[in-house]
Tab-separated table of C-alpha atoms in Angstrom:
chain	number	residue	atom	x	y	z
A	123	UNK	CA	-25.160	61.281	-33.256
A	124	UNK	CA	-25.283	64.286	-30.525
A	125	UNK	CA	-23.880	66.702	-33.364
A	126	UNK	CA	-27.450	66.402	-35.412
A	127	UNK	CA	-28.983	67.761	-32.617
A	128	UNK	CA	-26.769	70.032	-30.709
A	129	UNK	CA	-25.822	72.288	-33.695
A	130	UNK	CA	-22.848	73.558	-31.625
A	131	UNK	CA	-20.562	69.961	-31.569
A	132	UNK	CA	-18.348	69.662	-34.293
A	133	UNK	CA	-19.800	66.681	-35.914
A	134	UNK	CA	-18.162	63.179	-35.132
A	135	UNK	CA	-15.253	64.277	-33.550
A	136	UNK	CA	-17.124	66.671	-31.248
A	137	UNK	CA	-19.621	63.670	-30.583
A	138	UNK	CA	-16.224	61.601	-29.327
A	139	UNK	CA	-15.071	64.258	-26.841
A	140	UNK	CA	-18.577	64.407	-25.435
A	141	UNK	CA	-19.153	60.741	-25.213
A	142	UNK	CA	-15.517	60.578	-24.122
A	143	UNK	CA	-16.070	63.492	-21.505
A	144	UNK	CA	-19.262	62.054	-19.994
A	145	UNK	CA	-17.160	58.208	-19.635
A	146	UNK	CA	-14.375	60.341	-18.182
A	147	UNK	CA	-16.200	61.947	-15.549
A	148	UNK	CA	-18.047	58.791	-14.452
A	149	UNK	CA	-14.933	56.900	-13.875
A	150	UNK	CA	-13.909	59.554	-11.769
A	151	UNK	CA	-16.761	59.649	-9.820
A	152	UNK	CA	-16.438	55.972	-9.406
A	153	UNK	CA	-12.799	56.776	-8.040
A	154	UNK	CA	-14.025	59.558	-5.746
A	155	UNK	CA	-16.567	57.703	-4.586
A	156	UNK	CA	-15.755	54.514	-4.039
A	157	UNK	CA	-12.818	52.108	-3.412
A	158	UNK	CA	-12.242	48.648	-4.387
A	159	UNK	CA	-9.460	46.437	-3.128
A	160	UNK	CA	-8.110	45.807	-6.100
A	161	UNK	CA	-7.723	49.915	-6.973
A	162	UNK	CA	-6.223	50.260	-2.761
A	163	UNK	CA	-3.684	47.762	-4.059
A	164	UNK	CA	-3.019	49.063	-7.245
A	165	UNK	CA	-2.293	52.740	-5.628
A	166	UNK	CA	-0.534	51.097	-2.285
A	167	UNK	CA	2.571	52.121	-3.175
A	168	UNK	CA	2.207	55.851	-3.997
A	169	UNK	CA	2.194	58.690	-1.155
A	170	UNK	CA	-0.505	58.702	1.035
A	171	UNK	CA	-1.632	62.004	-0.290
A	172	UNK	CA	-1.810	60.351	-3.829
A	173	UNK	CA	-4.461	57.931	-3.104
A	174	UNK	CA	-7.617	56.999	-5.710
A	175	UNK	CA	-9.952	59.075	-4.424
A	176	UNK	CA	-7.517	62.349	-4.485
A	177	UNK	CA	-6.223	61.565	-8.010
A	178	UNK	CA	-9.684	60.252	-9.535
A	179	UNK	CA	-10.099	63.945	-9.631
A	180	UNK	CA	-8.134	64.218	-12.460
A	181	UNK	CA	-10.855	62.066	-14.337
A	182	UNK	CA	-13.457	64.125	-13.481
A	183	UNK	CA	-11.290	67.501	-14.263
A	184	UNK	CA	-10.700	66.217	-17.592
A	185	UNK	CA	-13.989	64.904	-18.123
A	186	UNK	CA	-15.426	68.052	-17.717
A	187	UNK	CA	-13.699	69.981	-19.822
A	188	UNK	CA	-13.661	67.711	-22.465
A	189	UNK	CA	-17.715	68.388	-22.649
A	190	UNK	CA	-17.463	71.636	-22.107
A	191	UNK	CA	-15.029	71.928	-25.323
A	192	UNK	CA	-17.226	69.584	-26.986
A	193	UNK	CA	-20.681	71.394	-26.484
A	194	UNK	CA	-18.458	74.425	-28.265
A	195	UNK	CA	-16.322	72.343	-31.029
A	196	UNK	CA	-18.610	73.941	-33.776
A	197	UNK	CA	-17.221	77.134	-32.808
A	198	UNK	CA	-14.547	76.242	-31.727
A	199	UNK	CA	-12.559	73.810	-33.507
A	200	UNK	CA	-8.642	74.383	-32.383
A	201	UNK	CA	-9.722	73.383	-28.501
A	202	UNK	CA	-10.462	70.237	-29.936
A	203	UNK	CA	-6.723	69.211	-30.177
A	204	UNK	CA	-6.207	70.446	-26.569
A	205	UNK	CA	-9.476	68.598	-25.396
A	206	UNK	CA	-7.777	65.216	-26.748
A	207	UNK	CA	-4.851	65.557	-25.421
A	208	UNK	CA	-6.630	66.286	-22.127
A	209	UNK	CA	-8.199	63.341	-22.369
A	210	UNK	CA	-5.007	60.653	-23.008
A	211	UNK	CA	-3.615	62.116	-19.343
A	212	UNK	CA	-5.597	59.760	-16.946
A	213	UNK	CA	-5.798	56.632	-18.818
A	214	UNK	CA	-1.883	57.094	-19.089
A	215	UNK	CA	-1.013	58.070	-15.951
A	216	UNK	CA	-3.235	55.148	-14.346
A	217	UNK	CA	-1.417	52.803	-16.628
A	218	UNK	CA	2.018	53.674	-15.158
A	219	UNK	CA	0.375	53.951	-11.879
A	220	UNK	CA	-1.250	50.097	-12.155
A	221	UNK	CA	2.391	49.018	-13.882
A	222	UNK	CA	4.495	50.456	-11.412
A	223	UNK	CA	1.810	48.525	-8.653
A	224	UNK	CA	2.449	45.411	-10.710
A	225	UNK	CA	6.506	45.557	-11.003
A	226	UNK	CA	6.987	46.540	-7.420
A	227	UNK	CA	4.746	43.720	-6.213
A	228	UNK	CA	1.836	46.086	-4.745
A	229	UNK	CA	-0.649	44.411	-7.166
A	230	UNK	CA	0.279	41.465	-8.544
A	231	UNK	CA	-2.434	41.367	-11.199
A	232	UNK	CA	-1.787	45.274	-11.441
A	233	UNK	CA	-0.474	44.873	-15.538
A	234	UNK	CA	-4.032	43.635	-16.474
A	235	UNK	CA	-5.548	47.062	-15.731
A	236	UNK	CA	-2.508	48.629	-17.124
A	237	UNK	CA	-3.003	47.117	-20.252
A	238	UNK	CA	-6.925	48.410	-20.386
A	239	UNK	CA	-5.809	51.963	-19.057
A	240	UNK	CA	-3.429	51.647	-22.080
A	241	UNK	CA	-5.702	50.567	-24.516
A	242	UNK	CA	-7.741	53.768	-23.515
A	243	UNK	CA	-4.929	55.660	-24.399
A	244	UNK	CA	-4.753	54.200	-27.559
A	245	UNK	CA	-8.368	54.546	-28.843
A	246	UNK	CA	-8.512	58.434	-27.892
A	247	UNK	CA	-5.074	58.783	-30.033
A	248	UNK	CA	-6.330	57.117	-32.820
A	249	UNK	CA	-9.644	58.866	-33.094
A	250	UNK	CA	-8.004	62.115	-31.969
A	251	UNK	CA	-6.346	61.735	-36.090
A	252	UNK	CA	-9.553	61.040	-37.423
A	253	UNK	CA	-11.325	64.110	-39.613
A	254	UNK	CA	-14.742	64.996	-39.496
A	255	UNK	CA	-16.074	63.481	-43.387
A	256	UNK	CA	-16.977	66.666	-45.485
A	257	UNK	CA	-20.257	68.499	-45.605
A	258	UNK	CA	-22.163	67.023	-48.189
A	259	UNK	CA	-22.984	69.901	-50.850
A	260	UNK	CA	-26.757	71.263	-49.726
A	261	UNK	CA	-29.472	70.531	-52.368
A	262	UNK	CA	-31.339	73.004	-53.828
A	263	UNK	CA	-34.949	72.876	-53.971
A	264	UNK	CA	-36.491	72.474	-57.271
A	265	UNK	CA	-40.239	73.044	-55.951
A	266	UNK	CA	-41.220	69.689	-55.474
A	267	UNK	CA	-41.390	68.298	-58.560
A	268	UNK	CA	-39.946	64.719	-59.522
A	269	UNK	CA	-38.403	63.444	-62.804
């Protein structure tokens, strides 16, 4: 757990934004960088200007901010909420884009990654709810002895 030894992430949940963050701005990188035929056919039917590579930035704007809000969680605990929310926006907005490839016939196997862009979605909401567990009460020390 990155919280035990980066005293500044706000325990589990601040260990899920970074984790999340660092995913995040791989898969934009990967969308940046690269193109597959499978993501030209999947974004065919947008605008030109609204291609992978333009919009992957999104992924890595997100991702970025998400660990930059998770290095600081500790401190910092309302940007949390805004830092999950951040990161539902691309897995959504690639699972209309892959949906809307698959109903208008750009992608025929389009819903498949709409449904895993979905899911993504899904898991960040549901841990976005979770609550960090409680501090367990600190021990005192009774000088070493036993018994």
């Amino acid at each position: 757990m990155p919280h035990r030894i980066i005293k500044s992430i706000d325990g589990p949940r601040g260990d899920f934004l970074l984790a999340g963050g660092l995913v995040f701005t791989a898969i934009g990188y990967s969308y940046v960088s690269t193109t597959t035929p499978g993501r030209e056919a999947g974004f065919a039917w947008l605008p030109t200007h609204l291609d992978s590579d333009e919009l992957g930035w999104a992924w890595v704007v997100v991702g970025l901010f998400t660990v930059t809000v998770a290095l600081i969680s500790a401190r910092f605990k309302k940007l949390e909420a805004l830092a999950f929310m951040a990161l539902v926006v691309p897995p959504t907005l690639w699972a209309m884009i892959f949906i809307g490839a698959w109903i208008l016939g750009a992608h025929p196997n389009g819903w498949v990654s709409a449904i895993s862009y979905s899911l993504m979605a899904w898991w960040v909401l549901i841990a976005s709810d979770w609550p960090n567990p409680p501090c367990p009460p600190e021990r005192k020390d009774e000088g070493g002895q036993r018994g």
